[in-house]
CSV table of C-alpha atoms in Angstrom, one decimal:
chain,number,residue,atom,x,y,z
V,1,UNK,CA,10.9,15.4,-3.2
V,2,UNK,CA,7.2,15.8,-4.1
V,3,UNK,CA,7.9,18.5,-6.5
V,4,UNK,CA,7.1,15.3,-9.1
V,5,UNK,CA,3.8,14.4,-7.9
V,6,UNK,CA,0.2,15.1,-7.8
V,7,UNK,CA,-1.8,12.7,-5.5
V,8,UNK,CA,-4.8,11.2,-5.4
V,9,UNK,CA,-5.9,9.3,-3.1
V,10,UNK,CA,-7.9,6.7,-1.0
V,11,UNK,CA,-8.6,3.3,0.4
V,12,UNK,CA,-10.1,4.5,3.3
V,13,UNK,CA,1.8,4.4,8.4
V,14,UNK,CA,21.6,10.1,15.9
V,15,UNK,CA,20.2,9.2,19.1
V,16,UNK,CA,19.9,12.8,20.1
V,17,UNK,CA,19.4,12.5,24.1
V,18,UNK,CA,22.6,15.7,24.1
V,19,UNK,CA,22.0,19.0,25.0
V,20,UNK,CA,19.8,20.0,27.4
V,21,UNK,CA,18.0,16.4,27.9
V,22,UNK,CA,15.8,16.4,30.9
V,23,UNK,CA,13.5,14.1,30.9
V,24,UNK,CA,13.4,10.0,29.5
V,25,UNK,CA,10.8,7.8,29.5
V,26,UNK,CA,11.2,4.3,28.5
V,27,UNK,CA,8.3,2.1,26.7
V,28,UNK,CA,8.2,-1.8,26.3
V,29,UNK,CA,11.4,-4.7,26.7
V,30,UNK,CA,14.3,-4.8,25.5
V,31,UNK,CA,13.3,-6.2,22.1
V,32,UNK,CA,10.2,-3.4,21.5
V,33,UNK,CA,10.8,0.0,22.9
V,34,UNK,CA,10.2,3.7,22.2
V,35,UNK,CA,12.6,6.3,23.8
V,36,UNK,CA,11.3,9.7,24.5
V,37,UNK,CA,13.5,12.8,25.6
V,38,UNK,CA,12.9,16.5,25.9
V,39,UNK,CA,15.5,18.5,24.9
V,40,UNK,CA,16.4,22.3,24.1
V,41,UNK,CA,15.1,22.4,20.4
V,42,UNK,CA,12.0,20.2,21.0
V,43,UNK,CA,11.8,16.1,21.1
V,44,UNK,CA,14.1,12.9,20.4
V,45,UNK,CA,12.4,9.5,19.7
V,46,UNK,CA,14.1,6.7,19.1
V,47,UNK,CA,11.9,3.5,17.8
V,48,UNK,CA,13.4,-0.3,19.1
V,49,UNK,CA,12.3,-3.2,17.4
V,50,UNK,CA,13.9,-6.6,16.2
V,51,UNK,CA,17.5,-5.0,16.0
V,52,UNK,CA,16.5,-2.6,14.0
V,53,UNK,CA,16.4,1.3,15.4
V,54,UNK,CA,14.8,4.3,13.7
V,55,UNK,CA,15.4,7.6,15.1
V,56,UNK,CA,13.3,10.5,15.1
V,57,UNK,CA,13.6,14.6,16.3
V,58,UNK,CA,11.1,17.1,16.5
V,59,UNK,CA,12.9,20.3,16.3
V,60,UNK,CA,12.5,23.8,13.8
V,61,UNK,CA,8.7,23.1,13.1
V,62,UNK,CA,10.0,20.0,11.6
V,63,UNK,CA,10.1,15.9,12.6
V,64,UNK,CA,13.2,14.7,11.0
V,65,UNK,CA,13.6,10.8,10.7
V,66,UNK,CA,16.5,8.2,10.3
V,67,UNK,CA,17.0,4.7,10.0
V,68,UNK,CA,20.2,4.1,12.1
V,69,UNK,CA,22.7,2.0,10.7
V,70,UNK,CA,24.7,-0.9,12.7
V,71,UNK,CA,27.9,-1.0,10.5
V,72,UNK,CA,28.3,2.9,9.6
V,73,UNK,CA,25.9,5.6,12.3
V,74,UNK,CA,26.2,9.3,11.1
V,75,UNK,CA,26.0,11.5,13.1
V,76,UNK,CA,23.3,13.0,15.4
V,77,UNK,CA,22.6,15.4,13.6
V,78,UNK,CA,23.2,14.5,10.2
V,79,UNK,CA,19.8,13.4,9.2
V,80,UNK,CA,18.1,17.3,10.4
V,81,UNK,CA,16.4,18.7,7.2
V,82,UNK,CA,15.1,15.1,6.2
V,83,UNK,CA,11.1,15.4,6.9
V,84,UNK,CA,9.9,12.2,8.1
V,85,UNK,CA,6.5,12.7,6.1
V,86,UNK,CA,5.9,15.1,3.1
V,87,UNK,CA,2.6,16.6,2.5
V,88,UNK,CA,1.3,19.5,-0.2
V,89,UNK,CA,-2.0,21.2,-0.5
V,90,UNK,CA,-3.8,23.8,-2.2
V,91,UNK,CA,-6.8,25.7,-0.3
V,92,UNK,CA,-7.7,27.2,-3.6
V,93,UNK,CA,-8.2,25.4,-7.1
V,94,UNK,CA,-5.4,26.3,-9.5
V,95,UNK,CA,-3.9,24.0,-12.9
V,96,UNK,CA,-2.0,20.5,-11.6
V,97,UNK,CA,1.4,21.3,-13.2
V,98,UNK,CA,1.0,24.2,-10.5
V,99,UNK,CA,2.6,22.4,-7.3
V,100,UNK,CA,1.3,22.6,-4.1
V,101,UNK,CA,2.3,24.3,-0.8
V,102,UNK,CA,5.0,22.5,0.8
V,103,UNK,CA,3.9,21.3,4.1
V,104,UNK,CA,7.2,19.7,5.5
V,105,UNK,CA,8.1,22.7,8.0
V,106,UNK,CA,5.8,25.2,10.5
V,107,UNK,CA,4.1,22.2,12.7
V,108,UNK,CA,4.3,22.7,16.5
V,109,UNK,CA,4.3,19.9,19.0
V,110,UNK,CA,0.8,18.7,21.1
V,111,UNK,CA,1.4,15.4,22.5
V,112,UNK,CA,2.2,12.0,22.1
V,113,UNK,CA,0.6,8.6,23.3
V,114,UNK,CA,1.5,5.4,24.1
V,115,UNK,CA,-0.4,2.2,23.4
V,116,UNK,CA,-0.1,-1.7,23.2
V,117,UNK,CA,1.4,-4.6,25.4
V,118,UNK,CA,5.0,-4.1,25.6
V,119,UNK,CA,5.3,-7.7,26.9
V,120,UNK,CA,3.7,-9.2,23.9
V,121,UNK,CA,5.8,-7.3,21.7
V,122,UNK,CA,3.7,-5.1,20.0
V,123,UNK,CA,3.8,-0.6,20.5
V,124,UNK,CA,1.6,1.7,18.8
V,125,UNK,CA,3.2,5.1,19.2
V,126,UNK,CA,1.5,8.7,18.0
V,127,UNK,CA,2.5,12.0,18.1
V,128,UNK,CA,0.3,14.4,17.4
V,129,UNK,CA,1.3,18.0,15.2
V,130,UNK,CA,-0.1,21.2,14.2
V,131,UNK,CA,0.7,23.2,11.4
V,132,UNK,CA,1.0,26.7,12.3
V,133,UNK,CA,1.1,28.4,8.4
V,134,UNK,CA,-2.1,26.3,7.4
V,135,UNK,CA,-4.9,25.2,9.5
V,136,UNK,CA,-4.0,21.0,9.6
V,137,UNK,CA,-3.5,18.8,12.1
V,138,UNK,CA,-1.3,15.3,11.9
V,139,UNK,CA,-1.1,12.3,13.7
V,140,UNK,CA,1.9,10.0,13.1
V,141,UNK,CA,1.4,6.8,13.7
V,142,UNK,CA,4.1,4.2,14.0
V,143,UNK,CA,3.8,0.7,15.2
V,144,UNK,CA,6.3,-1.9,16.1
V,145,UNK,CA,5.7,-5.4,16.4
V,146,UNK,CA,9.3,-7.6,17.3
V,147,UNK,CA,10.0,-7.9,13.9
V,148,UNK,CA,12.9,-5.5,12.5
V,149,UNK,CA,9.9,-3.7,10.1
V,150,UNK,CA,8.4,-0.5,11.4
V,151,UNK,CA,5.2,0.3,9.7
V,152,UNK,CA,4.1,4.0,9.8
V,153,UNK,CA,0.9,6.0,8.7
V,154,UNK,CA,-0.8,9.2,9.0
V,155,UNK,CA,-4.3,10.9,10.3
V,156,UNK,CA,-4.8,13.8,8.2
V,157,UNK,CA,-7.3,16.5,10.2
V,158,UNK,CA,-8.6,19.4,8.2
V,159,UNK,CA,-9.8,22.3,11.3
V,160,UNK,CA,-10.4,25.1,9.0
V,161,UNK,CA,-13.5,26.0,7.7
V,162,UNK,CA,-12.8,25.4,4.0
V,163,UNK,CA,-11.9,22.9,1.8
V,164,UNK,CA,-7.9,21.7,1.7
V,165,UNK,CA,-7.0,19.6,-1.2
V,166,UNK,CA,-4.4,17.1,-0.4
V,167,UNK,CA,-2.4,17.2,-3.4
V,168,UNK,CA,1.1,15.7,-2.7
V,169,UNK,CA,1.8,13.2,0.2
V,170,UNK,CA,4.9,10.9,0.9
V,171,UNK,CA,3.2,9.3,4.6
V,172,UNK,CA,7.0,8.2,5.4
V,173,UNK,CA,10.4,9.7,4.2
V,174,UNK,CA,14.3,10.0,5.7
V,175,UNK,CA,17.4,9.1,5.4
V,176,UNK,CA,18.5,5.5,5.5
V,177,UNK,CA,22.0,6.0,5.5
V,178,UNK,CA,24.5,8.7,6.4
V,179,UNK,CA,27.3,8.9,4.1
V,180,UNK,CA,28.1,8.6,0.7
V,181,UNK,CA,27.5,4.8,-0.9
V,182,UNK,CA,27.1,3.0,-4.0
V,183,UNK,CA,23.5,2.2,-3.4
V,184,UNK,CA,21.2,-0.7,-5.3
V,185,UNK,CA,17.4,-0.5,-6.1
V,186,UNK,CA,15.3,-4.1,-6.0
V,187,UNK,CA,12.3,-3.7,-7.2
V,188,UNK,CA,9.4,-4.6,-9.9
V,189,UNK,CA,10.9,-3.9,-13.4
V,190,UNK,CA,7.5,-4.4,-15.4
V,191,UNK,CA,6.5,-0.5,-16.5
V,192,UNK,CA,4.2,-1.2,-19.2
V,193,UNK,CA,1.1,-3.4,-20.1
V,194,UNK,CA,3.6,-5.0,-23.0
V,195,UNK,CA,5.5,-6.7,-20.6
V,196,UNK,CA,3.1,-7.2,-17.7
V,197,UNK,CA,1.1,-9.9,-19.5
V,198,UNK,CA,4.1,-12.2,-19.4
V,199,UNK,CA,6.4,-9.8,-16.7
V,200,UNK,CA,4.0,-9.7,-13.8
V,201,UNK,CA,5.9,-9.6,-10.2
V,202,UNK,CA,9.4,-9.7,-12.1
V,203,UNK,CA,12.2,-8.4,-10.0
V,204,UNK,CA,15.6,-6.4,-11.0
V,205,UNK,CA,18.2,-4.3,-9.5
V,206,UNK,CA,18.8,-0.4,-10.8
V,207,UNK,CA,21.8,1.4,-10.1
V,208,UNK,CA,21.1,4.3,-8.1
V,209,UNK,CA,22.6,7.7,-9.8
V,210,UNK,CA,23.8,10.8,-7.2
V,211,UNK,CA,20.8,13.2,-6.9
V,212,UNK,CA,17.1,12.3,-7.1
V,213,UNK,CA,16.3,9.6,-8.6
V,214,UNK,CA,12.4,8.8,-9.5
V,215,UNK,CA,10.2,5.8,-10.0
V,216,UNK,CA,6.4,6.1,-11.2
V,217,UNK,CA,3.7,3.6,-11.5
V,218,UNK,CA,0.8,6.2,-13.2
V,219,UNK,CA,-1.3,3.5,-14.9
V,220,UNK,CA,-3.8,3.4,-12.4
V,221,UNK,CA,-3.9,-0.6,-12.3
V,222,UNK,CA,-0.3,-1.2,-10.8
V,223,UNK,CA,1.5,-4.3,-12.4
V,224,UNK,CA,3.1,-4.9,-9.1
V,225,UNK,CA,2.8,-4.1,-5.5
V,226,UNK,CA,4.7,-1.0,-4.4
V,227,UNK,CA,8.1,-2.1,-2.3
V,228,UNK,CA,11.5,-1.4,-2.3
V,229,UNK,CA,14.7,-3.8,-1.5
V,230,UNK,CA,18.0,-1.5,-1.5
V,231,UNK,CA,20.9,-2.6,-1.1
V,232,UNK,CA,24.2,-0.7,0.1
V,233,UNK,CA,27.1,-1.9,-1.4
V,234,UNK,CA,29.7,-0.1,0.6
V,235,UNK,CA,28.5,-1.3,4.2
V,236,UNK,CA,26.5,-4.7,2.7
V,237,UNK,CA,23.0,-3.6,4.2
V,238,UNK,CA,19.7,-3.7,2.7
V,239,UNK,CA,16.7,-1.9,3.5
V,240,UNK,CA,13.4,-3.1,2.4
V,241,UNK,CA,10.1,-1.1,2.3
V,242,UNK,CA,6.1,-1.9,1.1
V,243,UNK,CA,3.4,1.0,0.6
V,244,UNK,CA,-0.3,-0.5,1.3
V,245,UNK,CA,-1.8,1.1,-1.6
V,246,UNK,CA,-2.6,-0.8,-4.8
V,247,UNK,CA,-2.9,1.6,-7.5
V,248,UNK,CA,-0.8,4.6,-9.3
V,249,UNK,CA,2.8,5.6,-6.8
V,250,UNK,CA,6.0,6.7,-6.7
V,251,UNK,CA,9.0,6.2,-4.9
V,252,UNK,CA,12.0,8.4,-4.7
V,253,UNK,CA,15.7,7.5,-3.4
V,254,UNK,CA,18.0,10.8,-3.1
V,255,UNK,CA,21.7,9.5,-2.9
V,256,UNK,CA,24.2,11.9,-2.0
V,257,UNK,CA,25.6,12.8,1.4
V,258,UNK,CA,23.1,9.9,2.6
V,259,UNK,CA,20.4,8.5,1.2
V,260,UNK,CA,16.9,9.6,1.7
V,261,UNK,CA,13.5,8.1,0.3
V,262,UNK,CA,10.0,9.0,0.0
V,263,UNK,CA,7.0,6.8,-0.9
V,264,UNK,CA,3.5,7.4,-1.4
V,265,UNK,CA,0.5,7.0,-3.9
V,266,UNK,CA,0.6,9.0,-7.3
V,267,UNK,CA,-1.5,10.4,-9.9
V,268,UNK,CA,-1.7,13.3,-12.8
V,269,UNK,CA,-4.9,14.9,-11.6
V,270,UNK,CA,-6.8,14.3,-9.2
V,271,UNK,CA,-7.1,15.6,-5.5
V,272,UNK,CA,-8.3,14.1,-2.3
V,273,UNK,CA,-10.1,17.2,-0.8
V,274,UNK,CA,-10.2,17.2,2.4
V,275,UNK,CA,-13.7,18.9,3.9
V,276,UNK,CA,-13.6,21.1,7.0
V,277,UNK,CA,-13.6,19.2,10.0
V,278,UNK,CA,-13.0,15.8,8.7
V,279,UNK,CA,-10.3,13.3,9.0
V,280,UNK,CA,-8.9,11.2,6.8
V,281,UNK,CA,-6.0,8.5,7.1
V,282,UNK,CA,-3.3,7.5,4.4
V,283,UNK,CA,-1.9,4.4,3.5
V,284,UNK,CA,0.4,2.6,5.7
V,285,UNK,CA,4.0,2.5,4.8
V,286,UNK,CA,6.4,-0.4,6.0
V,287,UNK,CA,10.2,0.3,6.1
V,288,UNK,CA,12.9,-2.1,7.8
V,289,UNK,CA,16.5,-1.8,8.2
V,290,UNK,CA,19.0,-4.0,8.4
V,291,UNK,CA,22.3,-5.9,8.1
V,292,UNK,CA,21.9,-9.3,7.1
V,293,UNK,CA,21.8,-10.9,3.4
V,294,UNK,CA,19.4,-9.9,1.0
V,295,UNK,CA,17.4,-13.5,2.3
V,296,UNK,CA,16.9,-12.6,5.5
V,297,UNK,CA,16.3,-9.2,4.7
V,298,UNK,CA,13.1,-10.6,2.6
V,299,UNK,CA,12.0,-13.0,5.2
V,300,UNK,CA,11.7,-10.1,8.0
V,301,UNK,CA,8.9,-8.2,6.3
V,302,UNK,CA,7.6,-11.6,5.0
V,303,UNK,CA,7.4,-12.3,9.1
V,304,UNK,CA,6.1,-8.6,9.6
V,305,UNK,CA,3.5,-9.3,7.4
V,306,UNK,CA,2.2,-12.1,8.6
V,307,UNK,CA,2.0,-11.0,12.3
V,308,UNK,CA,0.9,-7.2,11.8
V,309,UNK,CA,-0.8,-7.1,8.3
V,310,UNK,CA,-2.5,-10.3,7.1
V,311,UNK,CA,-5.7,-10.9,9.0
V,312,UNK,CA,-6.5,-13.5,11.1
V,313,UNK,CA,-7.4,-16.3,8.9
V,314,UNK,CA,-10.7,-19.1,9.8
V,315,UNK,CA,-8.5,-22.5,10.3
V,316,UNK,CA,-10.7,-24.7,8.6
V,317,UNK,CA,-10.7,-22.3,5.7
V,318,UNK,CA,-7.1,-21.1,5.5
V,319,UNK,CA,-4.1,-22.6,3.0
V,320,UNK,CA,-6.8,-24.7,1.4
V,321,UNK,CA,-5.8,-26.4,-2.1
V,322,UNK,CA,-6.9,-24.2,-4.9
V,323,UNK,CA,-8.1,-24.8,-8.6
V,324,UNK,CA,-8.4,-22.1,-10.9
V,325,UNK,CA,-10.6,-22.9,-14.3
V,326,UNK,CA,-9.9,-21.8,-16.7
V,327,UNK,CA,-7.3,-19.5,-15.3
V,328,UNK,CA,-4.9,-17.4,-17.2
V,329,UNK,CA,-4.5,-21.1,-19.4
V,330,UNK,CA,-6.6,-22.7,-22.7
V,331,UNK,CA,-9.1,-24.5,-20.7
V,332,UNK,CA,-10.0,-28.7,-22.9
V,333,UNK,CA,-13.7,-27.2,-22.5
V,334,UNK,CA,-13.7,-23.8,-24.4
V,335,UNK,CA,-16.2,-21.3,-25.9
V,336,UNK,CA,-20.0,-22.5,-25.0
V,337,UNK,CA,-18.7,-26.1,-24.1
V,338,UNK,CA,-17.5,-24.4,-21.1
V,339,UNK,CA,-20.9,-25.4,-19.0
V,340,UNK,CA,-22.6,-27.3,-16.4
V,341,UNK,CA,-22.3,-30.6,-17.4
V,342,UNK,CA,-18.2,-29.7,-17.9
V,343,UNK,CA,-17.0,-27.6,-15.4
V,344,UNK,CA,-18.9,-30.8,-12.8
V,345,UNK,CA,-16.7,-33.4,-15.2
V,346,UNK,CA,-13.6,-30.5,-14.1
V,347,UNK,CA,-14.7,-30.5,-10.6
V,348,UNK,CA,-14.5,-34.7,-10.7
V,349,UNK,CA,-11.0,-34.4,-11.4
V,350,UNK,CA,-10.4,-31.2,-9.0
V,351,UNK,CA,-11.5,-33.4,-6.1
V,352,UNK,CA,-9.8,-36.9,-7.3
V,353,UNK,CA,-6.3,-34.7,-7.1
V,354,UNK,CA,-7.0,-33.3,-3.9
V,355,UNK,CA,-8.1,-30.0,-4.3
V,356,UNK,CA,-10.4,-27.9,-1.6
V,357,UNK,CA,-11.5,-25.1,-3.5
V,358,UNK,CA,-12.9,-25.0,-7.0
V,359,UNK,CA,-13.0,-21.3,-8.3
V,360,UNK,CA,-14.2,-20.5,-11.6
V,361,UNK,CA,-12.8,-17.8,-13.6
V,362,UNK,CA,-14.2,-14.6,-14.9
V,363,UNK,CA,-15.8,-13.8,-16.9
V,364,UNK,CA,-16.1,-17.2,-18.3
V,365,UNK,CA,-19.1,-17.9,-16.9
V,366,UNK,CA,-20.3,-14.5,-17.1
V,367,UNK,CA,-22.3,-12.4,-19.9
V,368,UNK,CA,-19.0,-10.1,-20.1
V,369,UNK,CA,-17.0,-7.6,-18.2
V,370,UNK,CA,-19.8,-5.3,-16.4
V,371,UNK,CA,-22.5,-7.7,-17.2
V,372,UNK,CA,-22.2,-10.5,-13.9
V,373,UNK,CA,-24.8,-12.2,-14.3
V,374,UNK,CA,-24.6,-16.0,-15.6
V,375,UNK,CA,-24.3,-17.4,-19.0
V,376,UNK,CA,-28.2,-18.8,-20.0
V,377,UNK,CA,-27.0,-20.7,-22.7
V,378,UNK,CA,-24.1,-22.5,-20.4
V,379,UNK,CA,-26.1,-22.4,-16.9
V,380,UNK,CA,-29.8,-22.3,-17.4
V,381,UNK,CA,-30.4,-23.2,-13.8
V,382,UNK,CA,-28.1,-20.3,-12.6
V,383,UNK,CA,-24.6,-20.8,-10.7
V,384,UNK,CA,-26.6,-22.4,-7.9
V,385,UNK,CA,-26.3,-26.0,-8.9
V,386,UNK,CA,-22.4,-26.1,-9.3
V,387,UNK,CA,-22.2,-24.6,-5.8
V,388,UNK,CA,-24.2,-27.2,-5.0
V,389,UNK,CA,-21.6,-30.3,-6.4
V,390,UNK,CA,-18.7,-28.6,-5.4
V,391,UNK,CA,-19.7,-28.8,-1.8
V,392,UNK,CA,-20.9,-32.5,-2.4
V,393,UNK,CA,-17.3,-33.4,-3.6
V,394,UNK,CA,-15.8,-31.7,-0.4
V,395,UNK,CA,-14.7,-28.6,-1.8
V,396,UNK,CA,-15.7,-24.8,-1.0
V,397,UNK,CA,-16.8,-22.8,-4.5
V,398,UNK,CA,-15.6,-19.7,-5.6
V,399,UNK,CA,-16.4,-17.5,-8.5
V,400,UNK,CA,-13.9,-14.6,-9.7
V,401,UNK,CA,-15.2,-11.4,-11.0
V,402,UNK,CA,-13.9,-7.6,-11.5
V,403,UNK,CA,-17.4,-5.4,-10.4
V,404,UNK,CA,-14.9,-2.5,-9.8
V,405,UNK,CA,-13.9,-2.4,-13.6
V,406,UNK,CA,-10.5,-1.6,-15.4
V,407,UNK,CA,-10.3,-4.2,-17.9
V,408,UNK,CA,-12.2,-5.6,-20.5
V,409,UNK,CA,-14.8,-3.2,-23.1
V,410,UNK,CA,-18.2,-2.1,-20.8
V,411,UNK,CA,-18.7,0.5,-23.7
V,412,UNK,CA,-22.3,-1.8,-23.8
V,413,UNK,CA,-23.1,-2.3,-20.2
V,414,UNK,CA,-26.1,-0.5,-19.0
V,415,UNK,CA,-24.4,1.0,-16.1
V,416,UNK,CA,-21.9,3.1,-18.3
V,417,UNK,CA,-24.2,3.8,-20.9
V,418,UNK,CA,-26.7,5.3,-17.8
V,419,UNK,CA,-24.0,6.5,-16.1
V,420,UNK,CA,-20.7,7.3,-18.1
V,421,UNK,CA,-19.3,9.7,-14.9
V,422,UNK,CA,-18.9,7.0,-12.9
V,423,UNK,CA,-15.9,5.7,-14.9
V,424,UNK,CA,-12.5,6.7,-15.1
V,425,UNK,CA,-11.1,6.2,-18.7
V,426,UNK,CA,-9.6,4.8,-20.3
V,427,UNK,CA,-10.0,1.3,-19.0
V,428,UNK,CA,-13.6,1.8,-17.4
V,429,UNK,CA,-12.5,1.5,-14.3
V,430,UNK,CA,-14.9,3.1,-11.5
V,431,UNK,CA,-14.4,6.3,-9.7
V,432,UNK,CA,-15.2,4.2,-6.0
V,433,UNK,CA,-14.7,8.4,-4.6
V,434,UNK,CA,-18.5,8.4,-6.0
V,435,UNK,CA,-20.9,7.2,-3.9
V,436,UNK,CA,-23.2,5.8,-6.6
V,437,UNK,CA,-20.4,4.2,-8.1
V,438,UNK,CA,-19.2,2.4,-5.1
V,439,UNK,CA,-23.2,1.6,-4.2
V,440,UNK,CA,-22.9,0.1,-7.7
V,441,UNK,CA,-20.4,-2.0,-7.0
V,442,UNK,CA,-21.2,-3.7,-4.1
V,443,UNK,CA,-24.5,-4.4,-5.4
V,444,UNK,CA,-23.2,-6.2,-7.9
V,445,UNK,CA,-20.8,-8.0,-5.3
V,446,UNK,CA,-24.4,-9.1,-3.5
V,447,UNK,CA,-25.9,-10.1,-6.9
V,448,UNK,CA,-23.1,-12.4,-8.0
């Protein structure tokens, strides 16, 4: 499956209790649970949450995952050769249409733990491999929180004394159905910057064809958050899925006797090297199955979301009203008129209509894209006095800005012309894997 892709890439996720079963142990209620058995070949897990069950086996250096399926199971031991997480590295430099080694077989059990409070819902379970052909160790986290969404990630240990490069990685793959099916991708359609200016977040369904079938976001800037919605047309299921990771992925659905997926981040290039000794963590992925109608099936990971992914939010601050000027629209006030004395007139009617927050766009009031400082001709006395009048008419003040770069020219800018190797280009968008860079940047966050 990861034959396709070259990764880069940080932000800093049947029941087979048969033969030879000797031990059980039972986590959480009824609703939240996580079944572990021993048996001849290695390990069974099988994950309860919200109706939805995902099975798991450790067995032939390999941990095999499945969604199980209310209307049609397969059977237990149909989903054995589908790796639950892909990984490929290189411990020596070599040309990226070169593939990395394969890392999907050769790990050996060490342990697992058990975390959380079963009666409020919420497990964290990790198990805890070792590769025995190159010198890695992986954690596989999975949490479960009620909802019918699992959400699964991985800790990434480098115990050699060299450098690995991480240059392929799908966090979570498996099969989602056993079977053959007519299967249906949902996802975001927008593929180009042509259509993202008036496409953004638009949603369409792609037949799925038998073999491997491959979807890539390389631009870098993504148009769209990475997530899946698939629909099985023989059984009337859907299975939805999100990757926490906002820039270049792919996804991958193999439809054949089953159908199996893999999601992760993506890029042509570039390789997160991984030094001796350190640890790094991937992006979570979150994956629910189902059987309900393609609303409901939304809804659950909108639910997930907001119990297990969205921070706790201030209450006097949260789902305030919102005015964006100018916005993505032709603001009455443009060009240099755009000042003081008018974006106070624009706050005047912000505050008559009921709004709590007055945000003003970028860079509109800002020398230009890399240059965040305010205009002098519009705001002579600096941002400080419309901060000040907002919070007079009730409202907070906000300004937006993009310090981390990828649009706009900063051919000009002092920082690129000083320091041109911070920038990824085209687009000048900064390599944040570069200390100075990302020093850079939140300086300029601090400045604004």
């Amino acid at each position: 499956m990861l034959r396709h892709c070259h990764i880069l890439g940080w932000l800093s996720f049947g029941l087979l209790f048969g033969v030879g079963c000797v031990r059980n142990t039972a986590y959480g209620s009824a609703a939240v649970k996580v079944l572990l058995s021993k048996n001849a070949e290695g390990y069974d897990i099988r994950y309860l949450s919200g109706g939805a069950t995902y099975d798991e086996q450790f067995s032939e250096g390999m941990l095999h995952g499945r969604f199980e399926s209310p209307k049609s199971p397969s059977d237990s031991t149909a989903f054995r050769g589908s790796p639950a997480f892909q990984i490929q590295i290189k411990e020596k430099p070599s040309p990226p249409a070169i593939p990395g080694q394969s890392l999907g077989s050769g790990w050996q059990w060490i342990g697992s733990t058990k975390s959380g409070d079963e009666r409020k819902g919420k497990v964290h379970f990790a198990i805890e491999l070792s590769n025995s052909i190159v010198p890695l160790t992986v954690v596989v986290h999975t949490l479960l929180d009620g909802t019918p969404v699992f959400t699964r990630w991985l800790q990434i240990r480098n115990a050699s004394d060299h450098p690995i490069a991480l240059t392929g990685l799908a966090p979570w793959s498996g099969q989602l159905w056993g079977g053959g099916g007519r299967v249906v991708l949902g996802h975001s359609v927008v593929n180009n910057i042509e259509q993202w200016r008036a496409m953004e977040g638009w949603f369409g369904w792609t037949n799925l064809a038998l073999g491997t079938n491959t979807f890539i976001e390389p631009h870098g800037l993504a148009y769209d958050d990475p997530y899946f919605v698939l629909r099985n047309d023989d059984n009337g299921e859907f299975c939805i899925g999100e990757l926490a990771w906002g820039m270049s992925y792919f996804m991958e659905f193999a439809l054949g006797d089953g159908v199996n997926f893999g999601i992760g981040p993506y890029t042509y290039n570039a390789l997160r090297v991984i030094a001796p000794g350190e640890t790094i963590a991937t992006p979570a992925v979150h994956v629910g199955g189902f059987s309900w109608d393609f609303d409901s099936t939304v809804q659950a990971m909108q639910n997930h979301i907001r119990r297990s992914v969205l921070p706790v939010r201030d209450k006097a601050r949260a789902y305030r009203i919102e005015c964006l000027m100018p916005g993505d629209r032709q603001s009455i006030y443009g060009g240099d008129a755009w000042d003081e004395t008018n974006i106070e007139k624009s706050m005047d009617v912000a505050a008559a209509a009921g709004c709590e927050v007055f945000i003003v766009d970028g860079p509109t009031w800002a020398e230009g894209y890399g240059n965040w400082v305010p205009k002098k001709k519009q705001f002579p006395n600096g941002l400080g006095p419309l901060r000040r009048y907002a919070h007079r008419k009730g409202m907070l003040f906000g300004l937006y800005a993009e310090p981390e770069g990828g649009r706009g020219d900063w051919s000009q800018t002092q920082a690129f012309k000083e320091h041109t190797d911070w920038f990824v280009l085209p687009g000048y968008l900064l390599n944040l894997e570069n200390p100075e860079a990302a020093a850079y940047m939140e300086q300029q966050w601090t400045n604004i």
